[in-house]
PDB file of C-alpha atoms in Angstrom:
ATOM      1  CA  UNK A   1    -114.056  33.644  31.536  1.00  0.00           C
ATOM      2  CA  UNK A   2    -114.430  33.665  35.492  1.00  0.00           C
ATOM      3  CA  UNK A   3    -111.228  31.798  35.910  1.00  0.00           C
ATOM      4  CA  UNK A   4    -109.032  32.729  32.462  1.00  0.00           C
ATOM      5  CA  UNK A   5    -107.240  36.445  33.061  1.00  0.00           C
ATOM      6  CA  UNK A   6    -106.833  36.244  28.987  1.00  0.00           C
ATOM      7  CA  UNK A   7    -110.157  35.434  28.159  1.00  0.00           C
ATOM      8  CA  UNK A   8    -111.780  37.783  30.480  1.00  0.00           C
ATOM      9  CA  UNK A   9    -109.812  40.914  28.575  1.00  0.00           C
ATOM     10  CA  UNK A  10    -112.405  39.923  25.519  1.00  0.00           C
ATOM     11  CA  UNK A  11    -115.538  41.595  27.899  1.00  0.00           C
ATOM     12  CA  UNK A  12    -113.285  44.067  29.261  1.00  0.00           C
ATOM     13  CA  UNK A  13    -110.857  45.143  26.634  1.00  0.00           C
ATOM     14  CA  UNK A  14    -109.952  48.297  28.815  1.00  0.00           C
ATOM     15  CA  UNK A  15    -108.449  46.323  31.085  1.00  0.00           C
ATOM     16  CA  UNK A  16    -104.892  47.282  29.657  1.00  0.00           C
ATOM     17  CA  UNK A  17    -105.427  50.886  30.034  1.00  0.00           C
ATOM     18  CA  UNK A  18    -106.054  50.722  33.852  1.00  0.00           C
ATOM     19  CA  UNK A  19    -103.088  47.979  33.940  1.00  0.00           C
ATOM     20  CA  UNK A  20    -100.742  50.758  35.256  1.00  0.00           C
ATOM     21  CA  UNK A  21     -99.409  52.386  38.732  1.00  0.00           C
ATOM     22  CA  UNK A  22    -100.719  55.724  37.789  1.00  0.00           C
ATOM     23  CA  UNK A  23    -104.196  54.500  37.291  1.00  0.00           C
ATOM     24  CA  UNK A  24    -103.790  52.098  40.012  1.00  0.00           C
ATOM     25  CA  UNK A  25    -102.562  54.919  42.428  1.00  0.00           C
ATOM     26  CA  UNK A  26    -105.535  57.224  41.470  1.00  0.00           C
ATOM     27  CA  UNK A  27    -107.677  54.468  43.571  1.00  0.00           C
ATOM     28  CA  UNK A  28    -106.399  55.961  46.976  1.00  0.00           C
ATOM     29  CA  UNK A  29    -108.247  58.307  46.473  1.00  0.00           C
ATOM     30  CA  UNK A  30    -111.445  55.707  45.811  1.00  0.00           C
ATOM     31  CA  UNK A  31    -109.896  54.189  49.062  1.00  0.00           C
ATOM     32  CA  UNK A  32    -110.125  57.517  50.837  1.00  0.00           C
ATOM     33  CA  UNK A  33    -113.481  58.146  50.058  1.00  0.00           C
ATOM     34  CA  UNK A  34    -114.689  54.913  50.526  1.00  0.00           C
ATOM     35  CA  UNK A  35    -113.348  55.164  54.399  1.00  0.00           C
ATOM     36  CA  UNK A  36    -115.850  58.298  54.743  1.00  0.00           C
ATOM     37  CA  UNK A  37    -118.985  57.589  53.240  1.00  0.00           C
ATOM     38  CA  UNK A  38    -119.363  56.299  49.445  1.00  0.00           C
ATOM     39  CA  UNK A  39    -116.839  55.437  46.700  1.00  0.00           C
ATOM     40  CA  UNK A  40    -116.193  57.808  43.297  1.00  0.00           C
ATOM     41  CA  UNK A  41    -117.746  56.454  40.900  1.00  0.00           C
ATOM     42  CA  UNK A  42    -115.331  58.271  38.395  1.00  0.00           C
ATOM     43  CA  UNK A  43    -112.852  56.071  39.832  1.00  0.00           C
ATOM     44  CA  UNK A  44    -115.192  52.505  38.009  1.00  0.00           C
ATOM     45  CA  UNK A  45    -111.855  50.674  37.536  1.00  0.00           C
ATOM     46  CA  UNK A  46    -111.142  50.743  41.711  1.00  0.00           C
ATOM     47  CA  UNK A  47    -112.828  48.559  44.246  1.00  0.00           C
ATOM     48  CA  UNK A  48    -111.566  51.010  47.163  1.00  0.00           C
ATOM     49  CA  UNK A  49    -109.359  49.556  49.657  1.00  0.00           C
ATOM     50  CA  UNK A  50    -109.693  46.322  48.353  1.00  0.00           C
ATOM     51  CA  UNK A  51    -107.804  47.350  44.839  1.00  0.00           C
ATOM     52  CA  UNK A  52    -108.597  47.286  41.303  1.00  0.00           C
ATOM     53  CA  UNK A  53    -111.933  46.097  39.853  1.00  0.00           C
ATOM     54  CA  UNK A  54    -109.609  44.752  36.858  1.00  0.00           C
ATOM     55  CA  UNK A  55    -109.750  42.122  35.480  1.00  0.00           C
ATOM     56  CA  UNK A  56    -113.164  40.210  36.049  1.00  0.00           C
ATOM     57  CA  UNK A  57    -111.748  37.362  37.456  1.00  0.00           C
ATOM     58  CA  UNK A  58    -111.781  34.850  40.070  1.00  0.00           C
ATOM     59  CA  UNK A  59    -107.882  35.680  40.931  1.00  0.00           C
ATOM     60  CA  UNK A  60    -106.942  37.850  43.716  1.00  0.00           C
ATOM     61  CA  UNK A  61    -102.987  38.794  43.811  1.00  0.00           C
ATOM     62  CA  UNK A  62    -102.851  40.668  46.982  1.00  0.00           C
ATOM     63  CA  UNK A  63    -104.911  38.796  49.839  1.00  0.00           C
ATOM     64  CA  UNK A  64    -104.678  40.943  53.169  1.00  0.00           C
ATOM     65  CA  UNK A  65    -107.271  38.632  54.153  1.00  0.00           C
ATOM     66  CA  UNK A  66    -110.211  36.050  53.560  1.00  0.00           C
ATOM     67  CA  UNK A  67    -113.151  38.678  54.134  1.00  0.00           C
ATOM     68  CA  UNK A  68    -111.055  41.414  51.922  1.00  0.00           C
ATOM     69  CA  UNK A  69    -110.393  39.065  48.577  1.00  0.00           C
ATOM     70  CA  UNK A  70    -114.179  37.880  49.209  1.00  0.00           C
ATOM     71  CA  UNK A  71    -115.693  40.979  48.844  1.00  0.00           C
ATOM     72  CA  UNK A  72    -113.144  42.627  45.929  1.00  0.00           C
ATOM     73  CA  UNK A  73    -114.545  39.014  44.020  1.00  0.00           C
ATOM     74  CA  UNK A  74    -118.524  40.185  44.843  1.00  0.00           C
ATOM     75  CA  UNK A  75    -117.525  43.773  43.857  1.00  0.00           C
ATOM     76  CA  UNK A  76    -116.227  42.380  40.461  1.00  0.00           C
ATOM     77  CA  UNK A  77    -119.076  40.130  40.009  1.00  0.00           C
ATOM     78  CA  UNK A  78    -121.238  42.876  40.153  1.00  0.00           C
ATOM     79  CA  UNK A  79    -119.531  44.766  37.535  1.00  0.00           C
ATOM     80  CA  UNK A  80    -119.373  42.246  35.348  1.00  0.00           C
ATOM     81  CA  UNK A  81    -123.125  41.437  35.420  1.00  0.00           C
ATOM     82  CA  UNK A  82    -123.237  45.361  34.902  1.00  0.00           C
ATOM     83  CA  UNK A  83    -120.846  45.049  31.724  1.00  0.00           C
ATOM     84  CA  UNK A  84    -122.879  42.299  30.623  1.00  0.00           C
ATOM     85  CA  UNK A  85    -125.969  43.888  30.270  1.00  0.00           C
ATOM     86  CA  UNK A  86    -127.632  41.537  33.442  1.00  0.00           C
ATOM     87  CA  UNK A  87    -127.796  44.125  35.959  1.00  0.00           C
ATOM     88  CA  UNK A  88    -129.559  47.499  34.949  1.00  0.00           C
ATOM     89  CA  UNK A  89    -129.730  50.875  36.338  1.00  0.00           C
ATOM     90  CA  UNK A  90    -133.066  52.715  37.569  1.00  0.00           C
ATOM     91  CA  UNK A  91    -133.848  55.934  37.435  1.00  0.00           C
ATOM     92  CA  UNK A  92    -137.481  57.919  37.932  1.00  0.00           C
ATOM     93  CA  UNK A  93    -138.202  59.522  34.783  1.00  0.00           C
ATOM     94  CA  UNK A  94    -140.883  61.934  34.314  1.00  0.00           C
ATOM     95  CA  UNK A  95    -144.450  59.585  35.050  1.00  0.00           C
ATOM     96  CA  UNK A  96    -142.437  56.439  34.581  1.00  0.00           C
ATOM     97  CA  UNK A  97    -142.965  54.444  37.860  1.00  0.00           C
ATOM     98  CA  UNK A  98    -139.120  53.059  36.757  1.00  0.00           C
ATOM     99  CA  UNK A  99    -137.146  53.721  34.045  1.00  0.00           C
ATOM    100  CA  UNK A 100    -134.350  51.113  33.743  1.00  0.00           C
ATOM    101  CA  UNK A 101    -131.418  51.441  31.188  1.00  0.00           C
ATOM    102  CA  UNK A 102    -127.941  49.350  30.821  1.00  0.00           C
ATOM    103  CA  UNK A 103    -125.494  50.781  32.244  1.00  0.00           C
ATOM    104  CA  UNK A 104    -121.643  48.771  31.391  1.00  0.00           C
ATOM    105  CA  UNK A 105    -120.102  50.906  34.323  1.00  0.00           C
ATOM    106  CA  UNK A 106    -121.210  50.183  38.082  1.00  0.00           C
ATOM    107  CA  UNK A 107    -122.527  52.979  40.078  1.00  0.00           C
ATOM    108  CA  UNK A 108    -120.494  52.130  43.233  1.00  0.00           C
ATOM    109  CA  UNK A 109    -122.190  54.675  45.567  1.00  0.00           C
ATOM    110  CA  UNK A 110    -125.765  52.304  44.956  1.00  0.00           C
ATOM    111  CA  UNK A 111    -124.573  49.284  46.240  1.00  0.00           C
ATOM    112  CA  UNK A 112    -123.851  47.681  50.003  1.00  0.00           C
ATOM    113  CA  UNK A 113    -122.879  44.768  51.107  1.00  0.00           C
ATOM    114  CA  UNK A 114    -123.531  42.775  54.494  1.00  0.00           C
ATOM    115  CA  UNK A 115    -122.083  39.376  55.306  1.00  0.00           C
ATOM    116  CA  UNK A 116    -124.906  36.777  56.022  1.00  0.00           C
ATOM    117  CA  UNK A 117    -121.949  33.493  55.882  1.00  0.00           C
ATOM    118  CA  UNK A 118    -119.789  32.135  58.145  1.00  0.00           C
ATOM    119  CA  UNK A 119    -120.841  34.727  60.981  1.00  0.00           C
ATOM    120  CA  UNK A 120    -123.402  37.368  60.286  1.00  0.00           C
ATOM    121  CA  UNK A 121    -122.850  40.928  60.404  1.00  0.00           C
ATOM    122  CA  UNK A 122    -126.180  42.137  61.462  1.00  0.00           C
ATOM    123  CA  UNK A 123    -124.944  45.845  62.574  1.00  0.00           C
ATOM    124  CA  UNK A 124    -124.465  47.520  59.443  1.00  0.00           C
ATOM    125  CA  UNK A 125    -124.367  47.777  55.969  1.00  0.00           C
ATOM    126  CA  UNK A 126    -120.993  48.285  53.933  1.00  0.00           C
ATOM    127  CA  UNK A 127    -120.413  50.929  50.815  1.00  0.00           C
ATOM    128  CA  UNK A 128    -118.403  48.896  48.064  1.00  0.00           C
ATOM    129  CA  UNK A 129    -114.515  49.590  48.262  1.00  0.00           C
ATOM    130  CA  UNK A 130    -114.715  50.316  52.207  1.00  0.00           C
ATOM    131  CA  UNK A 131    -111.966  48.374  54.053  1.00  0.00           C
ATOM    132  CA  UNK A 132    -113.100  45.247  55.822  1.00  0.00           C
ATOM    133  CA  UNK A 133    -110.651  46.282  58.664  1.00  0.00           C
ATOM    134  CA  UNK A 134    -113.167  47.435  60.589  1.00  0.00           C
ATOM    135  CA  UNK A 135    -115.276  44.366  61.019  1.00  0.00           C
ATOM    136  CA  UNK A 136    -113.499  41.145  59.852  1.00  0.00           C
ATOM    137  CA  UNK A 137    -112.365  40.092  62.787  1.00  0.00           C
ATOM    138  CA  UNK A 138    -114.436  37.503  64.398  1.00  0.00           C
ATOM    139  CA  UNK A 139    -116.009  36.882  60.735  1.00  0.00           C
ATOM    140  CA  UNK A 140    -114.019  33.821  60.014  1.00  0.00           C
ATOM    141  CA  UNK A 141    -112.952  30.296  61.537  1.00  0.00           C
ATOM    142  CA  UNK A 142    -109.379  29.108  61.818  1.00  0.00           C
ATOM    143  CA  UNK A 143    -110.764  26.141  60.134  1.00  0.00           C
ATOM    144  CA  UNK A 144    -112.993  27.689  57.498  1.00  0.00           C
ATOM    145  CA  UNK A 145    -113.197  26.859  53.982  1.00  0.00           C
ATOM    146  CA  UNK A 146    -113.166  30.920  53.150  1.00  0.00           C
ATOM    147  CA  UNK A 147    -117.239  30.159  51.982  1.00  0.00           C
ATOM    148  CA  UNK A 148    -118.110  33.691  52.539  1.00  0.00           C
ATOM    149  CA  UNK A 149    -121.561  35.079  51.943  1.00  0.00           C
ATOM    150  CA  UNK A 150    -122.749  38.671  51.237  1.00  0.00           C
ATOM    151  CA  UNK A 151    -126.449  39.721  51.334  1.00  0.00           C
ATOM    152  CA  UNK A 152    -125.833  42.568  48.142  1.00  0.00           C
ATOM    153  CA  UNK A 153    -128.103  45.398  48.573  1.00  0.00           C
ATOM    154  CA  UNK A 154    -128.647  48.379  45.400  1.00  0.00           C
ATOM    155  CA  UNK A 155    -130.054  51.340  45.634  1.00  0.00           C
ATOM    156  CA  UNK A 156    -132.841  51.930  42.766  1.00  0.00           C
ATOM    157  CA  UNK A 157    -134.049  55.513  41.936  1.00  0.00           C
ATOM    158  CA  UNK A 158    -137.783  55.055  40.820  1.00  0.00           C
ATOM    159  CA  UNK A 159    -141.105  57.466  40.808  1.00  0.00           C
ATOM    160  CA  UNK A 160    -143.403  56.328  43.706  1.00  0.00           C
ATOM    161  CA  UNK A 161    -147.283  57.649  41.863  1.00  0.00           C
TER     162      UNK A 161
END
């Protein structure tokens, strides 16, 4: 389903519904707020400045750039493992050490990402759907294969006893 746009609206059938320029231009605002600190997670169908989380697919139609399509495809991965039931959510419940629960929509605002491939970005830590503007350049060889690789950090809520 990775590579098939058809076959990956069977895991995502709301796909069509986000298919639109009023939903699409709602993620501006996911851009926006990306820029400053952490993405809406109201906004689950936008990666930020990187465009729409829609569909879960290998395919990227608007490359600005290597680093940008590589980390919209690790944003979608991880909402796909989310909508698959792979990935769960944590929260500290009560005297729970960790409650975890399934949770089909990604909580944006848990997750960073930090390039480890082609030429580490030890500095800092990105929020999902932040613009890769600010650090990209330097991060890739003329002669690369675009064989990018992102350390993927979440944030889990648990009960420390």
């Amino acid at each position: 389903m990775w590579n098939d746009s058809s076959l990956s609206s069977i895991i995502a059938p709301e796909a069509f519904v986000f298919a639109n320029p009023i939903a699409q231009g709602a993620c501006a605002a996911d851009a926006i707020a990306s820029i400053g600190s952490k993405p809406l997670n109201a906004l689950f169908w936008c990666a930020g400045s990187q465009g729409s989380m829609y569909p879960f697919t290998g395919y990227t139609s608007n490359q600005f750039s290597p680093q940008a399509a590589s980390v919209l495809l690790s944003e979608r991965m991880a909402f796909k493992l989310h909508r698959q039931g792979l990935v769960m959510n944590s929260v500290g419940k009560n005297q729970e050490v960790c409650y975890t629960y399934p949770s089909p929509i990604i909580p944006k605002d848990r997750y960073r990402y930090q390039m480890v491939n082609m030429h580490p970005d030890t500095a800092q830590c990105h929020p999902f759907g932040r613009s890769v503007m600010r650090w990209q350049a330097g991060h890739a060889s003329p002669n690369s294969r675009q064989n990018f690789g992102y350390l993927i950090w979440r944030k889990r809520n648990c009960v420390f006893l």
